[in-house]
C-alpha cells in the first residue's frame, strides 16, 4: 500500500482530475483521510477580488470532503495558480514568474509530512509538460519518487501515446502504480482490445478500465481503484 500517489496522463483533458477525485472518494469511503493537491494549475479563473482559482483544485477539494470555495484551503492545496490556459512555463512567464522544480518537490514532501493520511498530487497535462525552459513534470515525478498512476484514453492513437508515456516514466526511474484506461467518447477499437495490447508490453502493470459516466455524474461501473493500485494506508 502507498499513501502517496502522483496522477499523470498521456495528455491534457484525458481524465486526471476525474480519476484523482474518484480515488479520493474511494479512500474516504474506506475511512481514510486524503489530501489531493494540484501543485500547478494553468487556465485559472479570476474572481471579483482578483483571486485566481484552479478549476481542478475546486473539484479535488470537493472530492476530499472540503469546501471548494474555501480560499485558504485552495491556496494551501493549489500552490501555483496561473491565468493563461497553456503550458505552465509559458503561463508563468506571462505572469512574470519562474516555476521551481525544487520548490514544487519540497511543497509536496511538506504536505506528506503534514498528514498521516494519503496525499495525491495531480500533474499538469501530459507526462512531459514543461515546468521551466529546462525541466518538465517528468523531472518533478522523478525527484518526488511517489508512485505514478498514468491515465490514458481508449481513442485511436492511444497505444503509441500510452507506450511512449510509460517508456518515459520508466526511463526516468519513476515508480509506477499502474495504468487507468479512461474510456474515450470515441472508441473505434474495443477498450478491452486496447487493454490486452498494452498488457502484452507491460504484463506486470496493474490496469483498470474506467467507463464513461454519461451525464448522471454517477461513476457507474467505476472499478475499485484503491484496491487495484494498492493506494492508502490499508488500515
Ligand atoms: N470517465 C469519464 N466519464 C465522464 N466524463 C469524464 C470521464 N473522464 C473525464 N471526464 C470529463 O472530461 C473532462 C476532462 O477530464 P479532466 O478534467 O479530468 O481531465 P484532466 O486530464 O484533468 O485535464 P487537465 O490536463 O486540464 O488537468 C472533464 O469534464 C471530466 O469531468
Ligand atoms: C490549460 C490546460 N487545462 C492544462 N492545465 C495545461 C495543459 C498544457 C499542455 C502543454 C502541452 O503539452 O502542449
Ligand atoms: Mg485536471
PDB file of C-alpha atoms and ligand atoms in Angstrom:
ATOM      1  CA  UNK A   1       0.000   0.000   0.000  1.00  0.00           C
ATOM      2  CA  UNK A   2       1.198   3.537  -0.738  1.00  0.00           C
ATOM      3  CA  UNK A   3      -0.169   6.596   0.975  1.00  0.00           C
ATOM      4  CA  UNK A   4       1.254   8.940  -1.682  1.00  0.00           C
ATOM      5  CA  UNK A   5       0.406   8.995  -5.367  1.00  0.00           C
ATOM      6  CA  UNK A   6       1.036  11.177  -8.399  1.00  0.00           C
ATOM      7  CA  UNK A   7      -1.624  11.156 -11.117  1.00  0.00           C
ATOM      8  CA  UNK A   8      -0.250  11.928 -14.573  1.00  0.00           C
ATOM      9  CA  UNK A   9      -1.639  11.457 -18.043  1.00  0.00           C
ATOM     10  CA  UNK A  10      -0.877  10.961 -21.704  1.00  0.00           C
ATOM     11  CA  UNK A  11      -2.158  14.456 -22.321  1.00  0.00           C
ATOM     12  CA  UNK A  12      -4.447  17.236 -21.209  1.00  0.00           C
ATOM     13  CA  UNK A  13      -8.167  16.640 -20.752  1.00  0.00           C
ATOM     14  CA  UNK A  14      -7.526  12.878 -20.501  1.00  0.00           C
ATOM     15  CA  UNK A  15      -9.230  12.459 -17.107  1.00  0.00           C
ATOM     16  CA  UNK A  16      -6.528  13.042 -14.452  1.00  0.00           C
ATOM     17  CA  UNK A  17      -8.806  15.156 -12.257  1.00  0.00           C
ATOM     18  CA  UNK A  18     -11.726  12.798 -12.790  1.00  0.00           C
ATOM     19  CA  UNK A  19      -9.636   9.802 -11.683  1.00  0.00           C
ATOM     20  CA  UNK A  20      -7.933  11.681  -8.822  1.00  0.00           C
ATOM     21  CA  UNK A  21     -11.361  12.668  -7.495  1.00  0.00           C
ATOM     22  CA  UNK A  22     -12.612   9.098  -7.798  1.00  0.00           C
ATOM     23  CA  UNK A  23      -9.592   7.768  -5.873  1.00  0.00           C
ATOM     24  CA  UNK A  24     -10.087  10.415  -3.170  1.00  0.00           C
ATOM     25  CA  UNK A  25     -13.749   9.479  -2.764  1.00  0.00           C
ATOM     26  CA  UNK A  26     -12.942   5.785  -2.605  1.00  0.00           C
ATOM     27  CA  UNK A  27     -10.296   6.397   0.059  1.00  0.00           C
ATOM     28  CA  UNK A  28     -12.745   8.454   2.136  1.00  0.00           C
ATOM     29  CA  UNK A  29     -15.285   5.686   1.699  1.00  0.00           C
ATOM     30  CA  UNK A  30     -12.770   3.418   3.388  1.00  0.00           C
ATOM     31  CA  UNK A  31     -12.428   5.831   6.301  1.00  0.00           C
ATOM     32  CA  UNK A  32      -9.056   7.176   5.163  1.00  0.00           C
ATOM     33  CA  UNK A  33      -8.183  10.866   5.223  1.00  0.00           C
ATOM     34  CA  UNK A  34      -6.896  12.231   1.942  1.00  0.00           C
ATOM     35  CA  UNK A  35      -5.335  15.435   0.676  1.00  0.00           C
ATOM     36  CA  UNK A  36      -5.481  15.960  -3.082  1.00  0.00           C
ATOM     37  CA  UNK A  37      -3.200  18.685  -4.372  1.00  0.00           C
ATOM     38  CA  UNK A  38      -2.858  20.364  -7.750  1.00  0.00           C
ATOM     39  CA  UNK A  39       0.598  21.901  -7.245  1.00  0.00           C
ATOM     40  CA  UNK A  40       0.498  23.821 -10.534  1.00  0.00           C
ATOM     41  CA  UNK A  41      -2.638  24.939 -12.398  1.00  0.00           C
ATOM     42  CA  UNK A  42      -2.849  26.951 -15.583  1.00  0.00           C
ATOM     43  CA  UNK A  43      -6.087  28.262 -17.065  1.00  0.00           C
ATOM     44  CA  UNK A  44      -7.269  29.516 -13.664  1.00  0.00           C
ATOM     45  CA  UNK A  45     -10.366  31.644 -13.134  1.00  0.00           C
ATOM     46  CA  UNK A  46     -10.058  35.141 -11.612  1.00  0.00           C
ATOM     47  CA  UNK A  47     -12.809  36.230  -9.218  1.00  0.00           C
ATOM     48  CA  UNK A  48     -14.065  39.758  -8.469  1.00  0.00           C
ATOM     49  CA  UNK A  49     -11.375  40.141  -5.795  1.00  0.00           C
ATOM     50  CA  UNK A  50      -8.676  39.284  -8.326  1.00  0.00           C
ATOM     51  CA  UNK A  51      -8.037  35.874  -6.741  1.00  0.00           C
ATOM     52  CA  UNK A  52      -7.032  33.049  -9.100  1.00  0.00           C
ATOM     53  CA  UNK A  53      -8.901  29.790  -8.594  1.00  0.00           C
ATOM     54  CA  UNK A  54      -7.838  26.439 -10.057  1.00  0.00           C
ATOM     55  CA  UNK A  55     -10.845  24.656 -11.595  1.00  0.00           C
ATOM     56  CA  UNK A  56      -9.160  21.318 -10.855  1.00  0.00           C
ATOM     57  CA  UNK A  57      -8.453  22.476  -7.321  1.00  0.00           C
ATOM     58  CA  UNK A  58     -12.134  23.052  -6.680  1.00  0.00           C
ATOM     59  CA  UNK A  59     -13.008  19.548  -7.913  1.00  0.00           C
ATOM     60  CA  UNK A  60     -10.281  17.969  -5.774  1.00  0.00           C
ATOM     61  CA  UNK A  61     -11.212  19.917  -2.616  1.00  0.00           C
ATOM     62  CA  UNK A  62     -14.806  18.756  -3.026  1.00  0.00           C
ATOM     63  CA  UNK A  63     -13.714  15.146  -3.595  1.00  0.00           C
ATOM     64  CA  UNK A  64     -11.705  15.327  -0.346  1.00  0.00           C
ATOM     65  CA  UNK A  65     -14.788  16.490   1.542  1.00  0.00           C
ATOM     66  CA  UNK A  66     -13.605  20.077   1.842  1.00  0.00           C
ATOM     67  CA  UNK A  67     -15.415  23.273   0.845  1.00  0.00           C
ATOM     68  CA  UNK A  68     -14.443  24.032  -2.797  1.00  0.00           C
ATOM     69  CA  UNK A  69     -14.965  27.743  -2.033  1.00  0.00           C
ATOM     70  CA  UNK A  70     -12.584  27.777   0.958  1.00  0.00           C
ATOM     71  CA  UNK A  71      -9.910  30.212  -0.214  1.00  0.00           C
ATOM     72  CA  UNK A  72      -7.377  29.278   2.488  1.00  0.00           C
ATOM     73  CA  UNK A  73      -7.715  25.573   1.676  1.00  0.00           C
ATOM     74  CA  UNK A  74      -7.484  26.370  -2.023  1.00  0.00           C
ATOM     75  CA  UNK A  75      -4.257  28.306  -1.572  1.00  0.00           C
ATOM     76  CA  UNK A  76      -2.811  25.514   0.575  1.00  0.00           C
ATOM     77  CA  UNK A  77      -3.508  22.757  -1.955  1.00  0.00           C
ATOM     78  CA  UNK A  78      -3.034  24.651  -5.209  1.00  0.00           C
ATOM     79  CA  UNK A  79       0.325  26.288  -4.779  1.00  0.00           C
ATOM     80  CA  UNK A  80       0.949  27.790  -8.218  1.00  0.00           C
ATOM     81  CA  UNK A  81      -2.158  29.183  -9.915  1.00  0.00           C
ATOM     82  CA  UNK A  82      -1.648  30.714 -13.351  1.00  0.00           C
ATOM     83  CA  UNK A  83      -4.137  32.547 -15.527  1.00  0.00           C
ATOM     84  CA  UNK A  84      -3.212  31.579 -19.066  1.00  0.00           C
ATOM     85  CA  UNK A  85      -4.540  28.218 -20.346  1.00  0.00           C
ATOM     86  CA  UNK A  86      -1.232  26.887 -21.661  1.00  0.00           C
ATOM     87  CA  UNK A  87       1.931  25.110 -20.613  1.00  0.00           C
ATOM     88  CA  UNK A  88       2.854  26.239 -17.081  1.00  0.00           C
ATOM     89  CA  UNK A  89       6.264  27.508 -18.128  1.00  0.00           C
ATOM     90  CA  UNK A  90       4.610  29.826 -20.668  1.00  0.00           C
ATOM     91  CA  UNK A  91       1.788  30.879 -18.321  1.00  0.00           C
ATOM     92  CA  UNK A  92       4.344  31.597 -15.580  1.00  0.00           C
ATOM     93  CA  UNK A  93       6.463  33.663 -17.985  1.00  0.00           C
ATOM     94  CA  UNK A  94       3.400  35.723 -18.911  1.00  0.00           C
ATOM     95  CA  UNK A  95       2.832  36.301 -15.192  1.00  0.00           C
ATOM     96  CA  UNK A  96       6.469  37.339 -14.735  1.00  0.00           C
ATOM     97  CA  UNK A  97       7.284  34.230 -12.727  1.00  0.00           C
ATOM     98  CA  UNK A  98       9.535  31.183 -12.983  1.00  0.00           C
ATOM     99  CA  UNK A  99       8.399  27.856 -11.543  1.00  0.00           C
ATOM    100  CA  UNK A 100      10.854  25.852  -9.468  1.00  0.00           C
ATOM    101  CA  UNK A 101      11.230  22.078  -9.644  1.00  0.00           C
ATOM    102  CA  UNK A 102      12.874  22.093  -6.207  1.00  0.00           C
ATOM    103  CA  UNK A 103      10.103  24.193  -4.685  1.00  0.00           C
ATOM    104  CA  UNK A 104       7.323  22.017  -6.090  1.00  0.00           C
ATOM    105  CA  UNK A 105       9.045  18.838  -4.922  1.00  0.00           C
ATOM    106  CA  UNK A 106       9.579  20.294  -1.449  1.00  0.00           C
ATOM    107  CA  UNK A 107       5.971  21.514  -1.368  1.00  0.00           C
ATOM    108  CA  UNK A 108       4.624  18.004  -1.989  1.00  0.00           C
ATOM    109  CA  UNK A 109       7.029  16.484   0.551  1.00  0.00           C
ATOM    110  CA  UNK A 110       5.832  19.115   3.011  1.00  0.00           C
ATOM    111  CA  UNK A 111       2.194  18.104   2.524  1.00  0.00           C
ATOM    112  CA  UNK A 112       3.202  14.473   3.031  1.00  0.00           C
ATOM    113  CA  UNK A 113       4.808  15.423   6.346  1.00  0.00           C
ATOM    114  CA  UNK A 114       1.753  17.411   7.473  1.00  0.00           C
ATOM    115  CA  UNK A 115      -0.601  14.448   7.459  1.00  0.00           C
ATOM    116  CA  UNK A 116      -0.540  10.753   8.259  1.00  0.00           C
ATOM    117  CA  UNK A 117      -3.289  10.298   5.685  1.00  0.00           C
ATOM    118  CA  UNK A 118      -2.975   9.919   1.927  1.00  0.00           C
ATOM    119  CA  UNK A 119      -1.659  12.605  -0.400  1.00  0.00           C
ATOM    120  CA  UNK A 120      -2.436  12.564  -4.118  1.00  0.00           C
ATOM    121  CA  UNK A 121      -0.800  15.095  -6.446  1.00  0.00           C
ATOM    122  CA  UNK A 122      -2.248  15.763  -9.894  1.00  0.00           C
ATOM    123  CA  UNK A 123       0.224  16.824 -12.560  1.00  0.00           C
ATOM    124  CA  UNK A 124      -0.459  19.168 -15.458  1.00  0.00           C
ATOM    125  CA  UNK A 125      -1.374  17.944 -18.924  1.00  0.00           C
ATOM    126  CA  UNK A 126       0.801  15.031 -20.071  1.00  0.00           C
ATOM    127  CA  UNK A 127       3.935  13.395 -18.669  1.00  0.00           C
ATOM    128  CA  UNK A 128       6.481  15.820 -20.155  1.00  0.00           C
ATOM    129  CA  UNK A 129       4.764  19.154 -19.894  1.00  0.00           C
ATOM    130  CA  UNK A 130       7.474  21.784 -19.353  1.00  0.00           C
ATOM    131  CA  UNK A 131       7.802  23.234 -15.868  1.00  0.00           C
ATOM    132  CA  UNK A 132      10.563  25.646 -16.901  1.00  0.00           C
ATOM    133  CA  UNK A 133      12.657  26.120 -20.045  1.00  0.00           C
ATOM    134  CA  UNK A 134      14.828  23.192 -18.945  1.00  0.00           C
ATOM    135  CA  UNK A 135      12.691  20.914 -16.757  1.00  0.00           C
ATOM    136  CA  UNK A 136       9.432  19.034 -17.203  1.00  0.00           C
ATOM    137  CA  UNK A 137       6.894  17.428 -14.912  1.00  0.00           C
ATOM    138  CA  UNK A 138       8.723  14.151 -15.558  1.00  0.00           C
ATOM    139  CA  UNK A 139      11.711  15.609 -13.680  1.00  0.00           C
ATOM    140  CA  UNK A 140       9.347  16.537 -10.838  1.00  0.00           C
ATOM    141  CA  UNK A 141       7.949  12.980 -10.694  1.00  0.00           C
ATOM    142  CA  UNK A 142      11.480  11.547 -10.766  1.00  0.00           C
ATOM    143  CA  UNK A 143      12.541  13.844  -7.917  1.00  0.00           C
ATOM    144  CA  UNK A 144       9.426  13.174  -5.835  1.00  0.00           C
ATOM    145  CA  UNK A 145       9.523   9.368  -6.307  1.00  0.00           C
ATOM    146  CA  UNK A 146       5.855   8.955  -5.446  1.00  0.00           C
ATOM    147  CA  UNK A 147       4.215   6.063  -7.335  1.00  0.00           C
ATOM    148  CA  UNK A 148       2.698   7.403 -10.548  1.00  0.00           C
ATOM    149  CA  UNK A 149      -0.726   6.447 -11.870  1.00  0.00           C
ATOM    150  CA  UNK A 150      -0.879   7.065 -15.626  1.00  0.00           C
ATOM    151  CA  UNK A 151      -4.281   7.996 -17.041  1.00  0.00           C
ATOM    152  CA  UNK A 152      -4.794   7.302 -20.723  1.00  0.00           C
ATOM    153  CA  UNK A 153      -7.688   7.123 -23.130  1.00  0.00           C
ATOM    154  CA  UNK A 154      -9.114   4.475 -25.474  1.00  0.00           C
ATOM    155  CA  UNK A 155      -9.249   6.659 -28.602  1.00  0.00           C
ATOM    156  CA  UNK A 156      -7.456   5.754 -31.849  1.00  0.00           C
ATOM    157  CA  UNK A 157      -3.848   6.741 -31.202  1.00  0.00           C
ATOM    158  CA  UNK A 158      -3.756   5.877 -27.545  1.00  0.00           C
ATOM    159  CA  UNK A 159      -1.484   2.844 -27.953  1.00  0.00           C
ATOM    160  CA  UNK A 160       1.523   4.880 -29.061  1.00  0.00           C
ATOM    161  CA  UNK A 161       0.750   7.743 -26.643  1.00  0.00           C
ATOM    162  CA  UNK A 162       0.474   5.296 -23.753  1.00  0.00           C
ATOM    163  CA  UNK A 163       3.556   3.208 -24.593  1.00  0.00           C
ATOM    164  CA  UNK A 164       5.589   6.391 -25.108  1.00  0.00           C
ATOM    165  CA  UNK A 165       4.476   7.789 -21.755  1.00  0.00           C
ATOM    166  CA  UNK A 166       5.243   4.522 -19.963  1.00  0.00           C
ATOM    167  CA  UNK A 167       8.666   4.365 -21.603  1.00  0.00           C
ATOM    168  CA  UNK A 168       9.381   7.923 -20.436  1.00  0.00           C
ATOM    169  CA  UNK A 169       8.262   7.219 -16.871  1.00  0.00           C
ATOM    170  CA  UNK A 170      10.269   4.010 -16.640  1.00  0.00           C
ATOM    171  CA  UNK A 171      13.304   5.592 -18.269  1.00  0.00           C
ATOM    172  CA  UNK A 172      13.240   8.384 -15.683  1.00  0.00           C
ATOM    173  CA  UNK A 173      13.021   5.897 -12.819  1.00  0.00           C
ATOM    174  CA  UNK A 174       9.514   6.950 -11.759  1.00  0.00           C
ATOM    175  CA  UNK A 175       7.849   4.142  -9.772  1.00  0.00           C
ATOM    176  CA  UNK A 176       4.612   3.079 -11.470  1.00  0.00           C
ATOM    177  CA  UNK A 177       1.399   2.422  -9.525  1.00  0.00           C
ATOM    178  CA  UNK A 178      -0.455   1.422 -12.680  1.00  0.00           C
ATOM    179  CA  UNK A 179      -2.454   2.447 -15.709  1.00  0.00           C
ATOM    180  CA  UNK A 180      -6.035   3.681 -15.945  1.00  0.00           C
ATOM    181  CA  UNK A 181      -7.718   3.337 -19.320  1.00  0.00           C
ATOM    182  CA  UNK A 182     -10.277   6.089 -19.022  1.00  0.00           C
ATOM    183  CA  UNK A 183     -12.738   5.325 -21.813  1.00  0.00           C
ATOM    184  CA  UNK A 184     -12.886   7.989 -24.502  1.00  0.00           C
ATOM    185  CA  UNK A 185     -16.061   9.347 -26.118  1.00  0.00           C
ATOM    186  CA  UNK A 186     -14.845   7.991 -29.484  1.00  0.00           C
ATOM    187  CA  UNK A 187     -13.618   4.408 -29.224  1.00  0.00           C
ATOM    188  CA  UNK A 188     -13.195   2.744 -32.670  1.00  0.00           C
ATOM    189  CA  UNK A 189     -11.364  -0.185 -31.063  1.00  0.00           C
ATOM    190  CA  UNK A 190     -12.962  -2.021 -28.099  1.00  0.00           C
ATOM    191  CA  UNK A 191     -11.373  -0.895 -24.829  1.00  0.00           C
ATOM    192  CA  UNK A 192     -10.681  -4.496 -23.870  1.00  0.00           C
ATOM    193  CA  UNK A 193      -8.583  -4.978 -27.006  1.00  0.00           C
ATOM    194  CA  UNK A 194      -6.612  -1.835 -26.203  1.00  0.00           C
ATOM    195  CA  UNK A 195      -6.063  -3.087 -22.665  1.00  0.00           C
ATOM    196  CA  UNK A 196      -4.955  -6.514 -23.864  1.00  0.00           C
ATOM    197  CA  UNK A 197      -2.450  -4.953 -26.257  1.00  0.00           C
ATOM    198  CA  UNK A 198      -0.969  -2.740 -23.550  1.00  0.00           C
ATOM    199  CA  UNK A 199      -0.716  -5.750 -21.279  1.00  0.00           C
ATOM    200  CA  UNK A 200       1.442  -7.532 -23.881  1.00  0.00           C
ATOM    201  CA  UNK A 201       4.003  -4.771 -23.436  1.00  0.00           C
ATOM    202  CA  UNK A 202       3.566  -4.300 -19.676  1.00  0.00           C
ATOM    203  CA  UNK A 203       2.453  -7.639 -18.234  1.00  0.00           C
ATOM    204  CA  UNK A 204       3.343  -6.606 -14.694  1.00  0.00           C
ATOM    205  CA  UNK A 205       1.499  -3.295 -14.648  1.00  0.00           C
ATOM    206  CA  UNK A 206      -1.817  -3.114 -12.723  1.00  0.00           C
ATOM    207  CA  UNK A 207      -4.519  -1.784 -15.043  1.00  0.00           C
ATOM    208  CA  UNK A 208      -8.141  -0.686 -14.706  1.00  0.00           C
ATOM    209  CA  UNK A 209     -10.696   0.357 -17.309  1.00  0.00           C
ATOM    210  CA  UNK A 210     -12.965   3.217 -16.258  1.00  0.00           C
ATOM    211  CA  UNK A 211     -16.285   3.632 -18.108  1.00  0.00           C
ATOM    212  CA  UNK A 212     -17.704   6.958 -19.166  1.00  0.00           C
ATOM    213  CA  UNK A 213     -20.297   8.289 -16.757  1.00  0.00           C
ATOM    214  CA  UNK A 214     -22.971   9.511 -19.105  1.00  0.00           C
ATOM    215  CA  UNK A 215     -24.399  12.736 -17.743  1.00  0.00           C
ATOM    216  CA  UNK A 216     -25.673  11.406 -14.425  1.00  0.00           C
ATOM    217  CA  UNK A 217     -22.422  12.284 -12.670  1.00  0.00           C
ATOM    218  CA  UNK A 218     -22.648   8.800 -11.209  1.00  0.00           C
ATOM    219  CA  UNK A 219     -19.448   6.853 -11.534  1.00  0.00           C
ATOM    220  CA  UNK A 220     -21.405   3.789 -12.614  1.00  0.00           C
ATOM    221  CA  UNK A 221     -19.171   0.788 -13.049  1.00  0.00           C
ATOM    222  CA  UNK A 222     -16.183   2.586 -11.550  1.00  0.00           C
ATOM    223  CA  UNK A 223     -13.663  -0.112 -10.575  1.00  0.00           C
ATOM    224  CA  UNK A 224     -12.103  -0.203  -7.101  1.00  0.00           C
ATOM    225  CA  UNK A 225      -9.060   1.910  -7.930  1.00  0.00           C
ATOM    226  CA  UNK A 226      -7.772   1.858  -4.341  1.00  0.00           C
ATOM    227  CA  UNK A 227      -7.691  -1.932  -4.334  1.00  0.00           C
ATOM    228  CA  UNK A 228      -6.357  -2.272  -7.885  1.00  0.00           C
ATOM    229  CA  UNK A 229      -3.461   0.115  -7.382  1.00  0.00           C
ATOM    230  CA  UNK A 230      -2.700  -0.500  -3.695  1.00  0.00           C
ATOM    231  CA  UNK A 231      -3.394   3.063  -2.600  1.00  0.00           C
ATOM    232  CA  UNK A 232      -3.847   4.126   1.018  1.00  0.00           C
ATOM    233  CA  UNK A 233      -2.763   3.090   4.479  1.00  0.00           C
ATOM    234  CA  UNK A 234      -4.844  -0.052   4.276  1.00  0.00           C
ATOM    235  CA  UNK A 235      -5.787   0.085   7.976  1.00  0.00           C
TER     236      UNK A 235
HETATM  237  N1  LIG B   1     -14.852   8.534 -17.456  1.00  0.00           N
HETATM  238  C1  LIG B   1     -15.432   9.746 -17.644  1.00  0.00           C
HETATM  239  N2  LIG B   1     -16.770   9.845 -17.778  1.00  0.00           N
HETATM  240  C2  LIG B   1     -17.366  11.049 -17.953  1.00  0.00           C
HETATM  241  N3  LIG B   1     -16.704  12.236 -18.006  1.00  0.00           N
HETATM  242  C3  LIG B   1     -15.346  12.174 -17.884  1.00  0.00           C
HETATM  243  C4  LIG B   1     -14.656  10.954 -17.688  1.00  0.00           C
HETATM  244  N4  LIG B   1     -13.315  11.238 -17.594  1.00  0.00           N
HETATM  245  C5  LIG B   1     -13.200  12.572 -17.741  1.00  0.00           C
HETATM  246  N5  LIG B   1     -14.409  13.144 -17.892  1.00  0.00           N
HETATM  247  C6  LIG B   1     -14.678  14.588 -18.092  1.00  0.00           C
HETATM  248  O1  LIG B   1     -13.821  15.011 -19.143  1.00  0.00           O
HETATM  249  C7  LIG B   1     -13.312  16.349 -18.863  1.00  0.00           C
HETATM  250  C8  LIG B   1     -11.774  16.290 -18.801  1.00  0.00           C
HETATM  251  O2  LIG B   1     -11.399  15.471 -17.707  1.00  0.00           O
HETATM  252  P1  LIG B   1     -10.357  16.012 -16.615  1.00  0.00           P
HETATM  253  O3  LIG B   1     -10.655  17.411 -16.245  1.00  0.00           O
HETATM  254  O4  LIG B   1     -10.313  15.011 -15.509  1.00  0.00           O
HETATM  255  O5  LIG B   1      -9.018  15.969 -17.482  1.00  0.00           O
HETATM  256  P2  LIG B   1      -7.544  16.341 -16.998  1.00  0.00           P
HETATM  257  O6  LIG B   1      -6.628  15.314 -17.547  1.00  0.00           O
HETATM  258  O7  LIG B   1      -7.545  16.508 -15.514  1.00  0.00           O
HETATM  259  O8  LIG B   1      -7.300  17.736 -17.702  1.00  0.00           O
HETATM  260  P3  LIG B   1      -6.142  18.833 -17.362  1.00  0.00           P
HETATM  261  O9  LIG B   1      -4.955  18.403 -18.174  1.00  0.00           O
HETATM  262  O10 LIG B   1      -6.732  20.122 -17.789  1.00  0.00           O
HETATM  263  O11 LIG B   1      -5.894  18.767 -15.895  1.00  0.00           O
HETATM  264  C9  LIG B   1     -13.929  16.764 -17.537  1.00  0.00           C
HETATM  265  O12 LIG B   1     -15.114  17.499 -17.801  1.00  0.00           O
HETATM  266  C10 LIG B   1     -14.287  15.435 -16.885  1.00  0.00           C
HETATM  267  O13 LIG B   1     -15.361  15.542 -15.946  1.00  0.00           O
HETATM  268  C1  LIG B   2      -4.941  24.535 -19.606  1.00  0.00           C
HETATM  269  C2  LIG B   2      -4.996  23.025 -19.624  1.00  0.00           C
HETATM  270  N1  LIG B   2      -6.266  22.603 -18.999  1.00  0.00           N
HETATM  271  C3  LIG B   2      -3.833  22.430 -18.850  1.00  0.00           C
HETATM  272  N2  LIG B   2      -3.952  22.859 -17.461  1.00  0.00           N
HETATM  273  C4  LIG B   2      -2.493  22.823 -19.429  1.00  0.00           C
HETATM  274  C5  LIG B   2      -2.049  21.848 -20.481  1.00  0.00           C
HETATM  275  C6  LIG B   2      -0.659  22.184 -21.021  1.00  0.00           C
HETATM  276  C7  LIG B   2      -0.300  21.305 -22.200  1.00  0.00           C
HETATM  277  C8  LIG B   2       1.045  21.673 -22.776  1.00  0.00           C
HETATM  278  C9  LIG B   2       1.400  20.787 -23.963  1.00  0.00           C
HETATM  279  O1  LIG B   2       1.647  19.559 -23.737  1.00  0.00           O
HETATM  280  O2  LIG B   2       1.347  21.269 -25.107  1.00  0.00           O
HETATM  281 MG1  LIG B   3      -7.034  18.140 -14.363  1.00  0.00          MG
END
